[in-house]
Structure formats: C-alpha cells, structure tokens
mmCIF file with all atom_site columns, C-alpha atoms in Angstrom:
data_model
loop_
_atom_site.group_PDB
_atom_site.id
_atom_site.type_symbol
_atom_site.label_atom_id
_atom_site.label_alt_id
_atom_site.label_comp_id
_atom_site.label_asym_id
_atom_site.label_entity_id
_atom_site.label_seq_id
_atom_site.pdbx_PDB_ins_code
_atom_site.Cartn_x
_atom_site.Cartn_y
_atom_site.Cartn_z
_atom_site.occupancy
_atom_site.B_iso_or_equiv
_atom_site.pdbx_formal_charge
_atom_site.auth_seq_id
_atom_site.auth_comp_id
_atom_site.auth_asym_id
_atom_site.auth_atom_id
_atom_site.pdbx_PDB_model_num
ATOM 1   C CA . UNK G 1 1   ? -2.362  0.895   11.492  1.00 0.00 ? 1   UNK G CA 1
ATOM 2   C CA . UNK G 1 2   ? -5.167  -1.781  11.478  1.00 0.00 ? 2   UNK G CA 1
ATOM 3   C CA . UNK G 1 3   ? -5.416  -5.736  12.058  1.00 0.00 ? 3   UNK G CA 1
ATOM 4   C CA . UNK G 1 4   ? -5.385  -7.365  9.286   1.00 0.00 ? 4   UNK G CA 1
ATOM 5   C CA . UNK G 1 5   ? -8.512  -9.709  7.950   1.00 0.00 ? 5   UNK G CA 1
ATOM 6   C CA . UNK G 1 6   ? -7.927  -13.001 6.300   1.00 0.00 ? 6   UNK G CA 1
ATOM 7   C CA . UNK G 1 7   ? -9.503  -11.968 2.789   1.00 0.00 ? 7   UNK G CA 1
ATOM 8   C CA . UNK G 1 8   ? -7.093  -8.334  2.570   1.00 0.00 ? 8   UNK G CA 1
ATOM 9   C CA . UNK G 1 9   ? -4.426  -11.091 3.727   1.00 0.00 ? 9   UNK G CA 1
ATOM 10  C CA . UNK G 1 10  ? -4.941  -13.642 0.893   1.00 0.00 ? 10  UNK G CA 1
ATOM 11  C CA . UNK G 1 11  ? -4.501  -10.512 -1.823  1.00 0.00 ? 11  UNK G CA 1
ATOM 12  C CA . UNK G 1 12  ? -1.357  -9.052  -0.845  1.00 0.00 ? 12  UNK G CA 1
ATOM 13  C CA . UNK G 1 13  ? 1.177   -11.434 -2.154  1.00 0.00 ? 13  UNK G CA 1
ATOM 14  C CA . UNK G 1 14  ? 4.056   -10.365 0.255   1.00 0.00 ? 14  UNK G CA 1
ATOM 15  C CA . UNK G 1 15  ? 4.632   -8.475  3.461   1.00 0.00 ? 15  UNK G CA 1
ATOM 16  C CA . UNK G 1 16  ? 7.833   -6.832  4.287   1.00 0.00 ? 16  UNK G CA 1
ATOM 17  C CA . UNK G 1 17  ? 8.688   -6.027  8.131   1.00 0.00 ? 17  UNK G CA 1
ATOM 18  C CA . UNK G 1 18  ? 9.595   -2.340  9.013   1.00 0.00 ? 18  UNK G CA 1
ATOM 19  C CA . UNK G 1 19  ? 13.175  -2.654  9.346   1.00 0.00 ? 19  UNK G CA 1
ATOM 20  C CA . UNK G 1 20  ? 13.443  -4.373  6.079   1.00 0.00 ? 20  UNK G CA 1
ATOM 21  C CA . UNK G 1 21  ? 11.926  -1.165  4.621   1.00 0.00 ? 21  UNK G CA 1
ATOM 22  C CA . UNK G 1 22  ? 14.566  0.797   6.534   1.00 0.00 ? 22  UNK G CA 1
ATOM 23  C CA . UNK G 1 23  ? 17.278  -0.826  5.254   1.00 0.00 ? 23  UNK G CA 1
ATOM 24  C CA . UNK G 1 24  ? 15.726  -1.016  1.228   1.00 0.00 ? 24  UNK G CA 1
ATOM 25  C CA . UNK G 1 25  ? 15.491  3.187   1.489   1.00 0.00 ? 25  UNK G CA 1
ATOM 26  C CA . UNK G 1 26  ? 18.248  3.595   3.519   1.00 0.00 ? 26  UNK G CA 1
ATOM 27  C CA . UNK G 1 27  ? 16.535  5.034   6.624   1.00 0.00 ? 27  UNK G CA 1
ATOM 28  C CA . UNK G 1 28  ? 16.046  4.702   10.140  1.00 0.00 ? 28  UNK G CA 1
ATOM 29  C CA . UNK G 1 29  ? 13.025  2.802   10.990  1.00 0.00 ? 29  UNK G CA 1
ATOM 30  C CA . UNK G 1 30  ? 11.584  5.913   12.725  1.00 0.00 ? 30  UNK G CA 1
ATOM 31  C CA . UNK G 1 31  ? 11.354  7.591   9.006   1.00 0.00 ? 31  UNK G CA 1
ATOM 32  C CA . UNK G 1 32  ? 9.303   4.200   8.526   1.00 0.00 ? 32  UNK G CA 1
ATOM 33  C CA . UNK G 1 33  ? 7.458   4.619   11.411  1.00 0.00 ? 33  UNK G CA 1
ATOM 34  C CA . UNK G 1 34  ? 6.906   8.504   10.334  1.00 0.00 ? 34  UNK G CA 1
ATOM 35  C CA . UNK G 1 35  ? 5.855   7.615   6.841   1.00 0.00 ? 35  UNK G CA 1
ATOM 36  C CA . UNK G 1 36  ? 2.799   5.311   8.061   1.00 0.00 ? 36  UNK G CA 1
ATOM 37  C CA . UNK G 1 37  ? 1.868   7.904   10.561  1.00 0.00 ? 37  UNK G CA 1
ATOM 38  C CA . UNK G 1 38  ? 2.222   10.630  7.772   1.00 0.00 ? 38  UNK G CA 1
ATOM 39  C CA . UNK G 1 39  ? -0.444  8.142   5.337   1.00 0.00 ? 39  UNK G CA 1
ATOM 40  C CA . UNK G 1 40  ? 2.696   7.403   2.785   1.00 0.00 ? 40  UNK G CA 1
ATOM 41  C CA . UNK G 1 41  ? 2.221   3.973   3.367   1.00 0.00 ? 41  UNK G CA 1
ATOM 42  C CA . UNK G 1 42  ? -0.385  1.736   5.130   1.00 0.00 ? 42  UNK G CA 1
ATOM 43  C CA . UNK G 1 43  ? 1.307   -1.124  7.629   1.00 0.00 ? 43  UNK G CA 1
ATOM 44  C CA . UNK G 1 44  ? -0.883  -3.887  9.303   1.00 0.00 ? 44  UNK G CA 1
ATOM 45  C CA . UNK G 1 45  ? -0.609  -5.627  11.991  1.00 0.00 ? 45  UNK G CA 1
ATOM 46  C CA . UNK G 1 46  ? -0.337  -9.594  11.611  1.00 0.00 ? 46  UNK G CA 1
ATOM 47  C CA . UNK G 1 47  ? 1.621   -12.687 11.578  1.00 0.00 ? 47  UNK G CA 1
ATOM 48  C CA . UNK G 1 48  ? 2.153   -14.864 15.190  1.00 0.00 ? 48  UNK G CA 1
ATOM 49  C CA . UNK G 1 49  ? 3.746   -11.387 16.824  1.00 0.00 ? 49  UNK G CA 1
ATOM 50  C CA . UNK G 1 50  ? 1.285   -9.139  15.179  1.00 0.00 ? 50  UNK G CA 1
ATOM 51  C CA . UNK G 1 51  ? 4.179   -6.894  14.065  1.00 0.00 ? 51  UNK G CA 1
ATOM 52  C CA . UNK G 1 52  ? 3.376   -4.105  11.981  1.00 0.00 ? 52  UNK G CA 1
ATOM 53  C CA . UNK G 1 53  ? 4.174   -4.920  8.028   1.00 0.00 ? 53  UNK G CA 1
ATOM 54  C CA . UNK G 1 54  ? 3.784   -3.003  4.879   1.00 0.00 ? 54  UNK G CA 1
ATOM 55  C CA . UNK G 1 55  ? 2.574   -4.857  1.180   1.00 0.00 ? 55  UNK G CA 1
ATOM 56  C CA . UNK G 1 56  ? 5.863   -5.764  -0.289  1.00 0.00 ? 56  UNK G CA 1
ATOM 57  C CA . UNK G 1 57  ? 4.772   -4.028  -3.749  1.00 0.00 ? 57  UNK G CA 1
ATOM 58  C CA . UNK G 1 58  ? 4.320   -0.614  -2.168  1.00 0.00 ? 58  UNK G CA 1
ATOM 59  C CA . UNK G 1 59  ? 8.489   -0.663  -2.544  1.00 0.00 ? 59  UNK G CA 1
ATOM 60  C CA . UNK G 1 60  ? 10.613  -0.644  -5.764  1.00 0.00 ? 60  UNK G CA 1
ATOM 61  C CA . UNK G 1 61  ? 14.130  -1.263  -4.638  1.00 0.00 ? 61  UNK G CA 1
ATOM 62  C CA . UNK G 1 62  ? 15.395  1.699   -2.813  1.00 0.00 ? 62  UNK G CA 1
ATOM 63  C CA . UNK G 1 63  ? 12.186  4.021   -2.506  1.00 0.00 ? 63  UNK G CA 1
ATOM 64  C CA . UNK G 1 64  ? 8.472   4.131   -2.535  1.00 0.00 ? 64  UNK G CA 1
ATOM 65  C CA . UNK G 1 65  ? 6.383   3.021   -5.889  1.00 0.00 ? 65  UNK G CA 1
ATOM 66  C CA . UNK G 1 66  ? 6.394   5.942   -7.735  1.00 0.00 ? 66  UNK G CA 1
ATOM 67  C CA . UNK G 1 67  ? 2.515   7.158   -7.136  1.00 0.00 ? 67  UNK G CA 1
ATOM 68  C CA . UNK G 1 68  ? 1.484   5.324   -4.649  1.00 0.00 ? 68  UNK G CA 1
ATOM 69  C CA . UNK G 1 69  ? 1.418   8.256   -2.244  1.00 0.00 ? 69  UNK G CA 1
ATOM 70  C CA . UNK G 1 70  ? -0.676  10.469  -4.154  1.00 0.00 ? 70  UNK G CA 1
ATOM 71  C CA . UNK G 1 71  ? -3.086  7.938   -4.822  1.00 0.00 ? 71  UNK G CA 1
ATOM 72  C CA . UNK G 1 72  ? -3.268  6.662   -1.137  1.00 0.00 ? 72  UNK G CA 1
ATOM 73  C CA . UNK G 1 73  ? -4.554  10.480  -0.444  1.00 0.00 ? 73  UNK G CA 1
ATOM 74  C CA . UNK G 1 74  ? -6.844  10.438  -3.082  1.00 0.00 ? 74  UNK G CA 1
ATOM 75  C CA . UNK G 1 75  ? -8.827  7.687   -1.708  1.00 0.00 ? 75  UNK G CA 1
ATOM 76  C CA . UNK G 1 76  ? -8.163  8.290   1.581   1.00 0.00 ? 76  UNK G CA 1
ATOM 77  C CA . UNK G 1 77  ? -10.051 11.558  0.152   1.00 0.00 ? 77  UNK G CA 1
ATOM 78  C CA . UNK G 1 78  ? -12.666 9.422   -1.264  1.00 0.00 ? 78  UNK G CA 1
ATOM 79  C CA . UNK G 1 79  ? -13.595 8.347   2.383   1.00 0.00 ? 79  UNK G CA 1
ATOM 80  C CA . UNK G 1 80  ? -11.567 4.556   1.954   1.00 0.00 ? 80  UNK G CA 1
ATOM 81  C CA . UNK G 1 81  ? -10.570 2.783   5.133   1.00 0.00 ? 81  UNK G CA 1
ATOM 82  C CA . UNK G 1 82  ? -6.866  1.319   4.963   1.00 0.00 ? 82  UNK G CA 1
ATOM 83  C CA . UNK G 1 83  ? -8.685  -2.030  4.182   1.00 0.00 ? 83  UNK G CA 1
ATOM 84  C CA . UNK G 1 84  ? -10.718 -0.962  1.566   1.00 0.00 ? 84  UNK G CA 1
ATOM 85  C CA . UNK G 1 85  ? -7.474  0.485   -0.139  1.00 0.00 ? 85  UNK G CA 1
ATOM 86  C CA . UNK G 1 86  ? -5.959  -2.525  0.478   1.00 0.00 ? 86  UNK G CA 1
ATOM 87  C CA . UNK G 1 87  ? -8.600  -4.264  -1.124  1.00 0.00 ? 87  UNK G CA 1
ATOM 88  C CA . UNK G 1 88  ? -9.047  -2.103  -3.917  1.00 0.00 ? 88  UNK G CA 1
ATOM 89  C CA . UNK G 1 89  ? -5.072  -1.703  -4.651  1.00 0.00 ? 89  UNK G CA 1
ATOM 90  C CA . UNK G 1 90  ? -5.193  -5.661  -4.797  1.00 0.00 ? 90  UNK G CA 1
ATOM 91  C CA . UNK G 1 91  ? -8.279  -6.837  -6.447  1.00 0.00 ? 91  UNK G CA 1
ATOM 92  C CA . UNK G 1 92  ? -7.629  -8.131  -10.116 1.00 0.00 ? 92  UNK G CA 1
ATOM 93  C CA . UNK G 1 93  ? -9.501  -5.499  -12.444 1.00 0.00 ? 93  UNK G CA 1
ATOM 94  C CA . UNK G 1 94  ? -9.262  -6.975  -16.226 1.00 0.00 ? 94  UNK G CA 1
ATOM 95  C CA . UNK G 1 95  ? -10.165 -4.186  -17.545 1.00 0.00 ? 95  UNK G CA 1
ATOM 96  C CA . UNK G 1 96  ? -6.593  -2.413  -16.433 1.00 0.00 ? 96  UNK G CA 1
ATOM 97  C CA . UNK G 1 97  ? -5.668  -4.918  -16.573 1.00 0.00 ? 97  UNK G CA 1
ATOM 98  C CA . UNK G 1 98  ? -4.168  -6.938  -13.293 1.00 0.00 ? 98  UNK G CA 1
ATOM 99  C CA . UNK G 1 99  ? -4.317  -5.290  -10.178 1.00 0.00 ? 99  UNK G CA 1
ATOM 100 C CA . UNK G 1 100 ? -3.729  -1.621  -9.597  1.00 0.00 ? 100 UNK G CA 1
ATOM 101 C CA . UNK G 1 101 ? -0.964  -2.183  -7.673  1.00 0.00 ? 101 UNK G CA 1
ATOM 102 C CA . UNK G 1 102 ? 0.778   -4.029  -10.173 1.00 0.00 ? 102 UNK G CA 1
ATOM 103 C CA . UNK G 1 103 ? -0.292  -1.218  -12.631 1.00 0.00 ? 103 UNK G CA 1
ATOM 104 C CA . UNK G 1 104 ? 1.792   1.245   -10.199 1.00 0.00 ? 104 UNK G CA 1
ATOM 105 C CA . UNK G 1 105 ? 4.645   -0.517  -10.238 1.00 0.00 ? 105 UNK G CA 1
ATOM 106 C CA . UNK G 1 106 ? 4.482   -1.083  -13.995 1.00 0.00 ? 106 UNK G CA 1
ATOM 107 C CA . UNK G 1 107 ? 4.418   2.764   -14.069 1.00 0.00 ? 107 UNK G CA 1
ATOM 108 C CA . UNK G 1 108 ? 0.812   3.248   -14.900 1.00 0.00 ? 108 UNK G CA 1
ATOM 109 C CA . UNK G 1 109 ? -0.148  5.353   -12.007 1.00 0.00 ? 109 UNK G CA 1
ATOM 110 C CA . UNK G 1 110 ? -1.903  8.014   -14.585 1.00 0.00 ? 110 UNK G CA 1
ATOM 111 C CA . UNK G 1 111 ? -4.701  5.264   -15.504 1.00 0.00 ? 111 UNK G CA 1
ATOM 112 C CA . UNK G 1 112 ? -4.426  3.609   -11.201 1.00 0.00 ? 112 UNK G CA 1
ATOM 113 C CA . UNK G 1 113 ? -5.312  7.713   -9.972  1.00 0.00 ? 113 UNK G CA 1
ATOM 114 C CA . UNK G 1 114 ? -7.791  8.628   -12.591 1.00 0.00 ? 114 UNK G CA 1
ATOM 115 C CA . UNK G 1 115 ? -9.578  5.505   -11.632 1.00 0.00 ? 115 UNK G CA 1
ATOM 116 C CA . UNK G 1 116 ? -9.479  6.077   -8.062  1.00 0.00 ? 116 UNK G CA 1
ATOM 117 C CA . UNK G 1 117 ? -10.389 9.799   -8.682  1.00 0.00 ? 117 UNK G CA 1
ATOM 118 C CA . UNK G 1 118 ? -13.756 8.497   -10.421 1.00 0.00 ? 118 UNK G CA 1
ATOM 119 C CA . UNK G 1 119 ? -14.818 5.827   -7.763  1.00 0.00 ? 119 UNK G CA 1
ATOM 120 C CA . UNK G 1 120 ? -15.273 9.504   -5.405  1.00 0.00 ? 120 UNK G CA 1
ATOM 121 C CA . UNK G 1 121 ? -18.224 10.324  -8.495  1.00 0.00 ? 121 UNK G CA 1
#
C-alpha cells in the first residue's frame, strides 16, 4: 500500500473504496484487506482522507478481472514497484491496442501476461 503520485493518479480513470469492493464480491472488508496484503490487488492511499482505494477496473461485477492476479505476480516477479504496475497497467500501448488493463477486462490477458513476461528479458 503506497501514496499515490499525481501522474499514476491522472491514468487510473476510477477508484473504488474498500468497502465498495466488499460489497461488489460479497465479502467482508477484511478478505479486502487480506487480498492487498496477499498482492491480489494493489490499493493506494489518496483522496482528502488518504483512504486506501483500489483502480476501479481491477473489478468486473462480482469478482476480480479475470488475470489480473497472475499478471500482478509476474511483474511483481519482474522487480515492478506497485507504481510502476500501475503505470504500466494504465499507459495507452497502440500496439495492443488501449491500455493493458482495458485489454484484461476485454479478456485478453494471454497477449497483457506474455507482454509483461517479456519486459523481465
């Protein structure tokens, strides 16, 4: 769980609060808490209260982007800080094209992890 810089802030298009993600996947917000300690998802801290909040696209509906797990360990593997996934997950590539977070949730998670898996070459 990091602070949150202005640039990371201006890619992520929306935040969601940890209870909110409780109540999408049906949990207690301990699970929440659990999965951010356990590197399942990455939370920030910012807003006026600096409360800790998760990129809105890491959730599809009722459970996690399908992916997004396994390729959060893979480039934690590579050595990335939370920012520079957040960075990476977020920057526009055109040659995927969009960002690979919008690939994941578009269910093309094969191309999103093979990428990450070569930026560690």
């Amino acid at each position: 769980m990091t602070e949150i810089d202005a640039k990371i802030d201006s890619l992520v298009p929306d935040w969601l609060h940890l209870p909110d993600i409780a109540e999408m996947l049906d949990v207690e917000v301990t699970r929440v808490r659990q999965m951010v300690k356990e590197g399942q998802l990455i939370a920030v801290r910012r807003g006026e209260n600096r409360a800790l909040q998760v990129p809105a696209p890491f959730i599809d509906g009722d459970k996690v982007v399908k992916g997004l797990v396994g390729l959060l360990t893979v480039l934690r593997d590579d050595g990335f800080s939370d920012e520079e996934i957040l960075e990476w997950l977020f920057t526009a590539d055109p040659t995927l094209p969009g960002t690979p977070a919008q690939a994941l949730s578009e269910n093309r998670g094969t191309e999103v992890k093979r990428r990450a898996q070569a930026l560690a070459l």
